[in-house]
GROMACS .gro file of N, CA and C in nm:
model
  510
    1UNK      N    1  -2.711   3.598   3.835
    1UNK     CA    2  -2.588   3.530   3.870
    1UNK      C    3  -2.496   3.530   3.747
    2UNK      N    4  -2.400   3.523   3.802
    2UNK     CA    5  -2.267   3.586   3.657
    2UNK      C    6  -2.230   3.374   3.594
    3UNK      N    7  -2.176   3.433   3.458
    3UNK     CA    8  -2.148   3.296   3.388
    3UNK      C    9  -2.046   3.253   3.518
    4UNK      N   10  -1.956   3.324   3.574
    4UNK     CA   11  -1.839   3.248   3.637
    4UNK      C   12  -1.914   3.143   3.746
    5UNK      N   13  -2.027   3.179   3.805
    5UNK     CA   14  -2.045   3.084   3.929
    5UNK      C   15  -2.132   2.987   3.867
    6UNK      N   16  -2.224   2.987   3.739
    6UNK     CA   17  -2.264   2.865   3.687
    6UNK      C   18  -2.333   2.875   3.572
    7UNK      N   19  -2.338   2.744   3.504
    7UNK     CA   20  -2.366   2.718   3.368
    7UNK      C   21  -2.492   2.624   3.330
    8UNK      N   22  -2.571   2.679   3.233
    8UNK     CA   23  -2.653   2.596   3.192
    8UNK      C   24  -2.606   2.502   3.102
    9UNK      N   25  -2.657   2.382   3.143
    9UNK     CA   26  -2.661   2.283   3.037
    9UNK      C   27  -2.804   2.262   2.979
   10UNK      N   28  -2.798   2.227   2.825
   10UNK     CA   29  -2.906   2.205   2.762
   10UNK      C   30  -3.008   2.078   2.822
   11UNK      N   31  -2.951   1.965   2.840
   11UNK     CA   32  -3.012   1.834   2.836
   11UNK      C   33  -2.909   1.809   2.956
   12UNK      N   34  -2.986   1.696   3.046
   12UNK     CA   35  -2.958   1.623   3.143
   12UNK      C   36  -2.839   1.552   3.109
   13UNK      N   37  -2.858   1.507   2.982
   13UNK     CA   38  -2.730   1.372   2.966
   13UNK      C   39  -2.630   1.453   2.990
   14UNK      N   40  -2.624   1.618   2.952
   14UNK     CA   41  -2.477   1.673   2.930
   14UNK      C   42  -2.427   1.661   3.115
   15UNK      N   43  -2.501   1.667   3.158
   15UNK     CA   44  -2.397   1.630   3.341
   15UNK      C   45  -2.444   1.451   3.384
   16UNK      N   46  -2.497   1.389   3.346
   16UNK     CA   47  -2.543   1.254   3.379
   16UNK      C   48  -2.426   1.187   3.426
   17UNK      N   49  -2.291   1.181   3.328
   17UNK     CA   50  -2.194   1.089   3.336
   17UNK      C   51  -2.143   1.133   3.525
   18UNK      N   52  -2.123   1.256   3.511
   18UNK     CA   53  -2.107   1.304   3.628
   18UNK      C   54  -2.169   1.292   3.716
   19UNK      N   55  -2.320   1.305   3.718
   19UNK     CA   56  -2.426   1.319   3.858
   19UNK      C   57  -2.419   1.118   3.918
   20UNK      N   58  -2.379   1.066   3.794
   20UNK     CA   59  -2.375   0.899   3.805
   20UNK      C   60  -2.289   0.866   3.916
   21UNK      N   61  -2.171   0.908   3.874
   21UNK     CA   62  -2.026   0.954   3.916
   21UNK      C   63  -2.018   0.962   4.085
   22UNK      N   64  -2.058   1.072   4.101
   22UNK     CA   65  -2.066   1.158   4.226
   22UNK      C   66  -2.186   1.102   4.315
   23UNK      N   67  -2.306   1.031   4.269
   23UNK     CA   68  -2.420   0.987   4.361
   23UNK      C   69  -2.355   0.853   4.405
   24UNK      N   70  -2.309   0.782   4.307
   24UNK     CA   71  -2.284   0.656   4.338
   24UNK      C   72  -2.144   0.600   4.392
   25UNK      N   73  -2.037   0.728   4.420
   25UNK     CA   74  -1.960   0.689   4.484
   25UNK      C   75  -2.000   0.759   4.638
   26UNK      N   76  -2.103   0.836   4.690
   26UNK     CA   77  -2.125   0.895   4.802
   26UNK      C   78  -2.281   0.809   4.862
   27UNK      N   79  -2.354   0.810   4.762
   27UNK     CA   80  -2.459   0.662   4.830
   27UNK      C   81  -2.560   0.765   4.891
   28UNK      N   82  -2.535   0.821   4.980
   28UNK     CA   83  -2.611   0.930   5.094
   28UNK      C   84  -2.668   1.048   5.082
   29UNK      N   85  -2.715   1.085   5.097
   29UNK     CA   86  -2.797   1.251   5.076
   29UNK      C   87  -2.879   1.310   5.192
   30UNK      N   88  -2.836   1.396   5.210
   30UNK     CA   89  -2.952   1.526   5.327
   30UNK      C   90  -3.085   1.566   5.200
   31UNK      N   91  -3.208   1.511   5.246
   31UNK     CA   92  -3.291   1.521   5.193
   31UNK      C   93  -3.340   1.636   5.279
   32UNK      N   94  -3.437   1.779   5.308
   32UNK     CA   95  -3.480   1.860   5.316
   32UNK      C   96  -3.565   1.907   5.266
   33UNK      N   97  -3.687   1.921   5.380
   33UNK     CA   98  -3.808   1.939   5.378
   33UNK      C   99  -3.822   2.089   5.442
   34UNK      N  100  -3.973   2.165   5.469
   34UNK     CA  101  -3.962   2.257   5.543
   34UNK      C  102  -4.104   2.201   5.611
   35UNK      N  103  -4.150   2.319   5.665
   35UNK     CA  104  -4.297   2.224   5.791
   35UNK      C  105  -4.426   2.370   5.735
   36UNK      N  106  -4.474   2.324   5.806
   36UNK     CA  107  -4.571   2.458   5.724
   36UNK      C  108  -4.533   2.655   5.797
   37UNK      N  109  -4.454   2.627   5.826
   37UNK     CA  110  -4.424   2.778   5.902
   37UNK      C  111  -4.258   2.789   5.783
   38UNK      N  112  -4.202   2.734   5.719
   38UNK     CA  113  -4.084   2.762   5.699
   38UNK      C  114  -3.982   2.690   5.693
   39UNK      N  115  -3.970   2.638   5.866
   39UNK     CA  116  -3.896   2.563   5.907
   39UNK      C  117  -3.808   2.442   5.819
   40UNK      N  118  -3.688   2.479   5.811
   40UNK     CA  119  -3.625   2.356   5.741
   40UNK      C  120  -3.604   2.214   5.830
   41UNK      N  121  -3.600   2.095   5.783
   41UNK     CA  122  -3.568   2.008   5.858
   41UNK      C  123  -3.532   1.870   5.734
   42UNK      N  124  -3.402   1.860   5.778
   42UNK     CA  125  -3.292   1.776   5.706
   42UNK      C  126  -3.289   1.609   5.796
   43UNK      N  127  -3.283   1.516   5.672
   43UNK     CA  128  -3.257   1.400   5.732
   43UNK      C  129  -3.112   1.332   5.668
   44UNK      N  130  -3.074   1.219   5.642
   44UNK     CA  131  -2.961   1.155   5.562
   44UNK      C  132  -3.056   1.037   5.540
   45UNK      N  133  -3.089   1.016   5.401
   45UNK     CA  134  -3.136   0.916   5.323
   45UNK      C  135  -3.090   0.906   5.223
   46UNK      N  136  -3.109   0.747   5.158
   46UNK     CA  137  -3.062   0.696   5.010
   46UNK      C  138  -3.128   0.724   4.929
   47UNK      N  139  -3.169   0.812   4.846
   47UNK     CA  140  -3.256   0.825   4.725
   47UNK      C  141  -3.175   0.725   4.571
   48UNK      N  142  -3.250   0.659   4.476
   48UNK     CA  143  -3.221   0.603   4.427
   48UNK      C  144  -3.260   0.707   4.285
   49UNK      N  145  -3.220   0.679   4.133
   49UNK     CA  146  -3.196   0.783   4.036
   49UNK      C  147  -3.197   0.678   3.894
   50UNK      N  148  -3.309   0.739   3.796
   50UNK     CA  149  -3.293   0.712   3.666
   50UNK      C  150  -3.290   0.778   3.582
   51UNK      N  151  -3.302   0.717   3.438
   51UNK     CA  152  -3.346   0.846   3.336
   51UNK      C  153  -3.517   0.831   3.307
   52UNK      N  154  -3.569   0.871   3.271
   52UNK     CA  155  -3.687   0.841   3.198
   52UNK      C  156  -3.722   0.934   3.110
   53UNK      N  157  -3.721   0.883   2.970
   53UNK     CA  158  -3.637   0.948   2.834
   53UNK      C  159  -3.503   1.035   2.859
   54UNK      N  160  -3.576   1.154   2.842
   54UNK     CA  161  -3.424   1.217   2.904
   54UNK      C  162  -3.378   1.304   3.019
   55UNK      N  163  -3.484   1.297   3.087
   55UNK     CA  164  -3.469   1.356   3.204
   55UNK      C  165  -3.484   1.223   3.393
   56UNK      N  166  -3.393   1.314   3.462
   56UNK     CA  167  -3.398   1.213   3.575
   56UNK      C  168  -3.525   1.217   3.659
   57UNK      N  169  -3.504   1.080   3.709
   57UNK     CA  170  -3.653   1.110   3.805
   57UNK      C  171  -3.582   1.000   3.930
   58UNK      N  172  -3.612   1.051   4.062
   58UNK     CA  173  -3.566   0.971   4.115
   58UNK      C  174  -3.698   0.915   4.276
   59UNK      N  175  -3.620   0.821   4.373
   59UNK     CA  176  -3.724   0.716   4.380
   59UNK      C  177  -3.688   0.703   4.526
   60UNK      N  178  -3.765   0.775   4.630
   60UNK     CA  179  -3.736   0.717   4.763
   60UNK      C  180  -3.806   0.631   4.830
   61UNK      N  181  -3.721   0.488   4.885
   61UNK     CA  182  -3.799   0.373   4.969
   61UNK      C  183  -3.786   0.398   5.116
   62UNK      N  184  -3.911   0.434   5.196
   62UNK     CA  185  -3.855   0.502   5.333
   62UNK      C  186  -3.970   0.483   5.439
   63UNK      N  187  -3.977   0.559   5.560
   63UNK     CA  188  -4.101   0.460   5.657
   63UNK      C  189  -4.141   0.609   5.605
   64UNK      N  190  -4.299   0.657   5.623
   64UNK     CA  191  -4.368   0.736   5.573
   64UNK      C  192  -4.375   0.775   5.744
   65UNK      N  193  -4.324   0.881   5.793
   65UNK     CA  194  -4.319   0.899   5.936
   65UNK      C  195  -4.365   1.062   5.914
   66UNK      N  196  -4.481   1.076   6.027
   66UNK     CA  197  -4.598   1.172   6.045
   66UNK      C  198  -4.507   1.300   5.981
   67UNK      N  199  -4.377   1.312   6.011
   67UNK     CA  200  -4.333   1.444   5.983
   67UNK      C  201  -4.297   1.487   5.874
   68UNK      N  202  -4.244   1.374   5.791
   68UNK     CA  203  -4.198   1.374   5.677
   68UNK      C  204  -4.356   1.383   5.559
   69UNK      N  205  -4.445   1.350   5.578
   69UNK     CA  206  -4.572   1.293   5.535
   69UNK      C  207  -4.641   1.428   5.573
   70UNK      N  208  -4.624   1.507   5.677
   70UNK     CA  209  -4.688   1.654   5.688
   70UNK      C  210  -4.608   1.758   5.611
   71UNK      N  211  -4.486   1.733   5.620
   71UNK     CA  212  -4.432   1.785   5.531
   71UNK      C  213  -4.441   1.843   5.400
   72UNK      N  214  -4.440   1.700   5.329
   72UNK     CA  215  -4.478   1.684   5.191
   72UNK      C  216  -4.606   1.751   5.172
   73UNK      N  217  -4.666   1.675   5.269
   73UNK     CA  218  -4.859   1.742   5.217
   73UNK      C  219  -4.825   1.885   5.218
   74UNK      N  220  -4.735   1.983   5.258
   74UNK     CA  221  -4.741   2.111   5.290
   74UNK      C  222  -4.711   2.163   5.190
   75UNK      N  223  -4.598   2.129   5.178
   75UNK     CA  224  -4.486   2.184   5.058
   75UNK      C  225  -4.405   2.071   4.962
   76UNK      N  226  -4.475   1.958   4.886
   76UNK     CA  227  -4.386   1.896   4.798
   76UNK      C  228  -4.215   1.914   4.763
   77UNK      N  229  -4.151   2.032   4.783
   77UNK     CA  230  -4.043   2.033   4.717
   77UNK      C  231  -3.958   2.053   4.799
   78UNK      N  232  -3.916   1.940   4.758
   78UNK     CA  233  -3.758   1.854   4.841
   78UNK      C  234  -3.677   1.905   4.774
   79UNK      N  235  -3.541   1.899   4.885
   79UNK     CA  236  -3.413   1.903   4.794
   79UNK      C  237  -3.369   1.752   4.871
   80UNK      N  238  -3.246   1.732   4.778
   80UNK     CA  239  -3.124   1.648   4.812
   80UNK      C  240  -2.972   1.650   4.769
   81UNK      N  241  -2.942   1.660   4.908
   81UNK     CA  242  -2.750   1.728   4.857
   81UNK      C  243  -2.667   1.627   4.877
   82UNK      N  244  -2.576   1.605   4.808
   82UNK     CA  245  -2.448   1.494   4.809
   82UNK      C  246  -2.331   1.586   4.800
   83UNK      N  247  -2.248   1.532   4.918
   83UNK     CA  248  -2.103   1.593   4.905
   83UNK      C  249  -2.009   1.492   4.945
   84UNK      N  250  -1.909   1.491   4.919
   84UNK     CA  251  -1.782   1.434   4.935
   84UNK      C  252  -1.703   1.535   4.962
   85UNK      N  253  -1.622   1.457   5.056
   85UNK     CA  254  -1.501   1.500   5.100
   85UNK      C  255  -1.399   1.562   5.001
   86UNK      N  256  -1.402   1.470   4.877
   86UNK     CA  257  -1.315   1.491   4.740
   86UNK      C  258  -1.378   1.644   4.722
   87UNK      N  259  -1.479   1.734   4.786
   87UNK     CA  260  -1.543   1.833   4.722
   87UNK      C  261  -1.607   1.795   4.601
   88UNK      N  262  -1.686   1.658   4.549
   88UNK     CA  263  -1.776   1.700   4.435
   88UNK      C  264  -1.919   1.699   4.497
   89UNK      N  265  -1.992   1.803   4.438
   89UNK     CA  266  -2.118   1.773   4.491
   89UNK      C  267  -2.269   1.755   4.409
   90UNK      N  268  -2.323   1.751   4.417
   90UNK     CA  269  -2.495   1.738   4.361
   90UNK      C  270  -2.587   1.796   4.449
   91UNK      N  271  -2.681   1.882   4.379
   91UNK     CA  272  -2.781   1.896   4.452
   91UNK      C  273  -2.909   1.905   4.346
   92UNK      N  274  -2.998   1.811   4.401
   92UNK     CA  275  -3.111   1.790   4.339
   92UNK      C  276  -3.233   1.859   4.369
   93UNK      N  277  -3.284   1.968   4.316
   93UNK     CA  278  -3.468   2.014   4.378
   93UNK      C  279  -3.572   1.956   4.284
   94UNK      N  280  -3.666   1.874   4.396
   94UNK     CA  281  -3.748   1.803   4.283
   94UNK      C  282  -3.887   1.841   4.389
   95UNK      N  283  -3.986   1.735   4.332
   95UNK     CA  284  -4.133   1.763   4.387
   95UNK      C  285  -4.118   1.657   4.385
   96UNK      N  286  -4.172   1.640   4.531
   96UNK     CA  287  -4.208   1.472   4.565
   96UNK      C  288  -4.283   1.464   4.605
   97UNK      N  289  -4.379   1.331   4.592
   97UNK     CA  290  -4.512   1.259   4.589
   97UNK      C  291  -4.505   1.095   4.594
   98UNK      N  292  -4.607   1.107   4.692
   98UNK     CA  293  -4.597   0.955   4.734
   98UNK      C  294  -4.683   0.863   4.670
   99UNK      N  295  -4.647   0.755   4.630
   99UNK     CA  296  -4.696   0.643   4.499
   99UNK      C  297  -4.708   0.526   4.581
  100UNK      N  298  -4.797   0.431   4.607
  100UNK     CA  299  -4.931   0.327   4.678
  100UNK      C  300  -4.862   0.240   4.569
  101UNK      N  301  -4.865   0.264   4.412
  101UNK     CA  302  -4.894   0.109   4.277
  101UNK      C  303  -4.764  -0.001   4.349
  102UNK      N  304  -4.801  -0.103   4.384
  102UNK     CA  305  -4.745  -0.206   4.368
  102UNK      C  306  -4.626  -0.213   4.299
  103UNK      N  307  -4.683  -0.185   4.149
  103UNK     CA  308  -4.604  -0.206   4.036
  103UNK      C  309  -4.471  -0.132   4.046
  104UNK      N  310  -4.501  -0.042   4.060
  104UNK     CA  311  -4.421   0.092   4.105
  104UNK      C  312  -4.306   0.053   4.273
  105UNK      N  313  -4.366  -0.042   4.319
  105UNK     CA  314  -4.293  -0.028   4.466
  105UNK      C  315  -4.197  -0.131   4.451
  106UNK      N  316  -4.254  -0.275   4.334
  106UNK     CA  317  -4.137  -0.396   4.313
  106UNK      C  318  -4.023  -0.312   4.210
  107UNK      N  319  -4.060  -0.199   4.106
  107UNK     CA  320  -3.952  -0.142   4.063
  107UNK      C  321  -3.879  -0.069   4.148
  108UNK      N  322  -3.885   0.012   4.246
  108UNK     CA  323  -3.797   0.112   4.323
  108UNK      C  324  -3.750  -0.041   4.417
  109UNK      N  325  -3.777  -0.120   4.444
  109UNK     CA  326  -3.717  -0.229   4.527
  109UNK      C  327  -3.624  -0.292   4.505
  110UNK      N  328  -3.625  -0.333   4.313
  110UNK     CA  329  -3.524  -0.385   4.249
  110UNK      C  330  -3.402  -0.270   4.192
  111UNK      N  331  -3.462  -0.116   4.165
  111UNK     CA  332  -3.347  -0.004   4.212
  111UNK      C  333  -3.262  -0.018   4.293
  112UNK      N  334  -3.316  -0.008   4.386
  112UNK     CA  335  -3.203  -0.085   4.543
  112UNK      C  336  -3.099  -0.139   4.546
  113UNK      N  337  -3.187  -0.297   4.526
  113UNK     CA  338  -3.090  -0.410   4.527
  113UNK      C  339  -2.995  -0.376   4.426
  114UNK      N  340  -3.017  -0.317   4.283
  114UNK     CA  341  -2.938  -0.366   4.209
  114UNK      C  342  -2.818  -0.221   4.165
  115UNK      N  343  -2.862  -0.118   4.254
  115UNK     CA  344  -2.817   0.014   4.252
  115UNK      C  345  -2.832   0.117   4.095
  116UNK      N  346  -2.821   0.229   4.180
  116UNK     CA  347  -2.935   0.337   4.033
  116UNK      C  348  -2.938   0.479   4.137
  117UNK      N  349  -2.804   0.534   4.031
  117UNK     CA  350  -2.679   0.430   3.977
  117UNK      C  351  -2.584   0.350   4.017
  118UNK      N  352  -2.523   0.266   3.950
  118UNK     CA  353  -2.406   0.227   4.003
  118UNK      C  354  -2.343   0.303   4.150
  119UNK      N  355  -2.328   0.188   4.282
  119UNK     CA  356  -2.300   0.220   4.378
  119UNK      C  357  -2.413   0.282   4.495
  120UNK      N  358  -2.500   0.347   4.431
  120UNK     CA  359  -2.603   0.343   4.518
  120UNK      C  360  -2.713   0.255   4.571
  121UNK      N  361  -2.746   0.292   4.638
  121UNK     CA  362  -2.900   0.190   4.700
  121UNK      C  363  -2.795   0.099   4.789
  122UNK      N  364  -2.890  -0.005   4.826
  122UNK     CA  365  -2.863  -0.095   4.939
  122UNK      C  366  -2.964  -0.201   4.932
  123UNK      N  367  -2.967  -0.303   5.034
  123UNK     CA  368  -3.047  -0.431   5.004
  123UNK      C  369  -3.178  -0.360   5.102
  124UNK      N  370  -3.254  -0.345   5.059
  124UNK     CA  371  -3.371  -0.333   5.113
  124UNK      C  372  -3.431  -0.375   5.212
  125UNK      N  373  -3.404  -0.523   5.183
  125UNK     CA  374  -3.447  -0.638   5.301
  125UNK      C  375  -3.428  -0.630   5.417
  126UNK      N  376  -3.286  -0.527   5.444
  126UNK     CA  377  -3.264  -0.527   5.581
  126UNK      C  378  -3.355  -0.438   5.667
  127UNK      N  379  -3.493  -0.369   5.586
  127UNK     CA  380  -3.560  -0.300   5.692
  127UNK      C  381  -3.722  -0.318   5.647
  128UNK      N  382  -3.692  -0.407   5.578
  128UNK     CA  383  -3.871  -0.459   5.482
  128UNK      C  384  -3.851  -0.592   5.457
  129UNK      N  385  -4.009  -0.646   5.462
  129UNK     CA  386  -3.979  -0.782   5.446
  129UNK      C  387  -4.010  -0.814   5.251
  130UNK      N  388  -4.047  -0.681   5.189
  130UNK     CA  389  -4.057  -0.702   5.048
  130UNK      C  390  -4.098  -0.618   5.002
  131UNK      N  391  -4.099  -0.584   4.881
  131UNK     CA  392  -4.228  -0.427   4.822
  131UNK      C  393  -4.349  -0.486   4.861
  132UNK      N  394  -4.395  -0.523   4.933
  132UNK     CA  395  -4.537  -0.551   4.944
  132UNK      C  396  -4.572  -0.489   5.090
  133UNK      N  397  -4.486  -0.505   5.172
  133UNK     CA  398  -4.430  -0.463   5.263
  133UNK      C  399  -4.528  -0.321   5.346
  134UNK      N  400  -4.601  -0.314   5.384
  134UNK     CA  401  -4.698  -0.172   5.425
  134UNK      C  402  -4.623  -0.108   5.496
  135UNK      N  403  -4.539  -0.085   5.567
  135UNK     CA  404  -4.413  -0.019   5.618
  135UNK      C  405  -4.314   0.061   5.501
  136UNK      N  406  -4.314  -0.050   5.379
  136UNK     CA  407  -4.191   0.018   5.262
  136UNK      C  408  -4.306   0.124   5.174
  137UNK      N  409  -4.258   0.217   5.177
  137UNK     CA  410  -4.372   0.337   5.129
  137UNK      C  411  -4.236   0.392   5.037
  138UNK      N  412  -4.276   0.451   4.905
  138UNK     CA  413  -4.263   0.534   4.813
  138UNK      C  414  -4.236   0.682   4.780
  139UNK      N  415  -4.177   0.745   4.769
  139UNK     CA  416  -4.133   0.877   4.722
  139UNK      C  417  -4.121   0.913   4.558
  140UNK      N  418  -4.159   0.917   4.508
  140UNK     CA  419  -4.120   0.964   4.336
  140UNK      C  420  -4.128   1.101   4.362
  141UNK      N  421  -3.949   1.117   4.286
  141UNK     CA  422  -3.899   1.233   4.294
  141UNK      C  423  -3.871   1.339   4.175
  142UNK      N  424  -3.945   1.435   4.130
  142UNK     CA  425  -3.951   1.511   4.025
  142UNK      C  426  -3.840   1.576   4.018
  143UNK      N  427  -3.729   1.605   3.946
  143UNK     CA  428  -3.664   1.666   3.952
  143UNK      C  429  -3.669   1.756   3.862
  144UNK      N  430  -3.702   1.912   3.902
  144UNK     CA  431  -3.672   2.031   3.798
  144UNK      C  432  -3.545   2.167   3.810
  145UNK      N  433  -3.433   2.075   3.896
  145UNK     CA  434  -3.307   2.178   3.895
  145UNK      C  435  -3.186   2.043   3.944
  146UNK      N  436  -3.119   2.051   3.881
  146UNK     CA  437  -3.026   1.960   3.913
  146UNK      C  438  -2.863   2.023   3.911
  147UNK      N  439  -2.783   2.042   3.997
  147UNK     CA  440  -2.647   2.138   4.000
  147UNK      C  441  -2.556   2.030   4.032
  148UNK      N  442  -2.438   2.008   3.988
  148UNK     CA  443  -2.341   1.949   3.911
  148UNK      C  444  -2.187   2.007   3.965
  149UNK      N  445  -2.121   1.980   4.089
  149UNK     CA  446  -2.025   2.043   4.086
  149UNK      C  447  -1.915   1.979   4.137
  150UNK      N  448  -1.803   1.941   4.056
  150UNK     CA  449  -1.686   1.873   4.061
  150UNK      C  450  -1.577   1.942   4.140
  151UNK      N  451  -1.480   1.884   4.207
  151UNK     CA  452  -1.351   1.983   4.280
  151UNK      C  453  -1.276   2.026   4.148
  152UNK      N  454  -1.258   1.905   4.034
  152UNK     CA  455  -1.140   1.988   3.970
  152UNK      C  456  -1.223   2.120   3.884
  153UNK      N  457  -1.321   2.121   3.848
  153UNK     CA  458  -1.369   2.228   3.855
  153UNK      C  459  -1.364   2.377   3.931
  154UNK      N  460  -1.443   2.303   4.030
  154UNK     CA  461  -1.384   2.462   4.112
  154UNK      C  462  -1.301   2.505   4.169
  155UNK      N  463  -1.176   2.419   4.186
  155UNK     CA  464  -1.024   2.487   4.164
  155UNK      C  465  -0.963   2.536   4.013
  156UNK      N  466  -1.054   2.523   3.941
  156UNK     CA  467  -1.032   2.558   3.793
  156UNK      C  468  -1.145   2.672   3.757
  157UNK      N  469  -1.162   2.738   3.875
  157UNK     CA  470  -1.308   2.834   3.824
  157UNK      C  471  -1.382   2.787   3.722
  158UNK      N  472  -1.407   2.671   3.674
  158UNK     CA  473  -1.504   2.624   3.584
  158UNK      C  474  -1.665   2.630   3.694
  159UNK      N  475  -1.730   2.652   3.620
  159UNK     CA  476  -1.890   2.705   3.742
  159UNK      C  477  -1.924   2.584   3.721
  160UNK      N  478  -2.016   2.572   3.847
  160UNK     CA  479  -2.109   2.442   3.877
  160UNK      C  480  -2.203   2.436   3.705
  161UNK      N  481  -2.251   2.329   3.710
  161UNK     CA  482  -2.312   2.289   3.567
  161UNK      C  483  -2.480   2.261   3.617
  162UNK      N  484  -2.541   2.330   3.560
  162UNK     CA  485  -2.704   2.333   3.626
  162UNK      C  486  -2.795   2.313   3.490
  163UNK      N  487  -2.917   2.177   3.524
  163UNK     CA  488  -2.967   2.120   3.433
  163UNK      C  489  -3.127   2.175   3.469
  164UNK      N  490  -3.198   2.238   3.446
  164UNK     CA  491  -3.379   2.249   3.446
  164UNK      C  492  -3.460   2.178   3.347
  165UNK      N  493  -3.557   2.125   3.424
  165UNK     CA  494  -3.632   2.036   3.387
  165UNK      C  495  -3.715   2.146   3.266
  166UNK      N  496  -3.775   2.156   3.134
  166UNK     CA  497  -3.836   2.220   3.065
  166UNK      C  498  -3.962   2.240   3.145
  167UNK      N  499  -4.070   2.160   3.244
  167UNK     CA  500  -4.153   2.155   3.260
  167UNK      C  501  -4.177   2.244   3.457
  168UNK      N  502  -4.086   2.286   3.421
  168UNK     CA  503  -4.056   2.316   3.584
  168UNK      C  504  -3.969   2.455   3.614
  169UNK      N  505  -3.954   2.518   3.732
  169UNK     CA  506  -3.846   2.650   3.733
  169UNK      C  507  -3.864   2.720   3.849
  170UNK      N  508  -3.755   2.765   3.850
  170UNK     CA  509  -3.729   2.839   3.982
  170UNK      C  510  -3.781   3.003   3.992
   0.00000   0.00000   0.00000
């Protein structure tokens, strides 16, 4: 692929301000799975997003439903796309795996409530009665490609901005 359609960035932080930006004023994402033949199959869920040191990792609270859960067991690697109307977009490919710790389920709970980042998530409560909750099930989301693409950008032929995880690749 030629420099014009996209650019590496070294480190995550160099698109962060942006991926912050763009997740948390759109909230929503087509998460996409495939089934064991291929098959793609897209939903609209909230995935929630941190750093941990310097790379993102992000955190889905969701009902663990047979398809999504055969899924995963098949093929771990999710994507998730954010677009706006404004044309900016994100798209995240990570490996996801589902996490049981407690510990782990009151942090992605208080993600939520308190949004991560800014503008994302939602109150939880309205579909769980708590992280304790055997219904509220876990997603931890690996992310090893992260693409970065603003409108004034690509009316400015500036290329989408693409971050890889060191530990991971396409």
């Amino acid at each position: 692929m030629s420099a014009r359609t996209r650019a590496q960035v070294h480190t995550f932080v160099d698109i962060k301000p942006d991926f912050d930006a763009i997740v948390g004023s759109i909230n929503y994402a087509t998460m996409t799975t495939v089934d064991a033949v291929g098959r793609p199959r897209s939903r609209v869920l909230i995935p929630v997003w941190e750093t941990d040191i310097d790379e993102p990792v992000g955190w889905l609270g969701t009902y663990r439903t047979p398809v999504k859960e055969a899924h995963i067991a098949g093929n771990p690697h999710v994507t998730f796309s954010y677009w706006s109307p404004a044309q900016n977009t994100v798209a995240v490919d990570t490996v996801a795996a589902w996490t049981d710790d407690l510990d782990t389920r009151v942090h992605v709970w208080d993600l939520y409530r308190h949004g991560s980042p800014p503008g994302a998530g939602y109150d939880p409560g309205q579909f769980w009665r708590g992280p304790e909750d055997p219904e509220f099930q876990v997603l931890r989301l690996e992310p090893w490609r992260v693409q970065v693409l603003r409108r004034r950008d690509l009316v400015s032929g500036v290329p989408a901005r693409i971050w890889r995880a060191a530990r991971r690749g396409d």
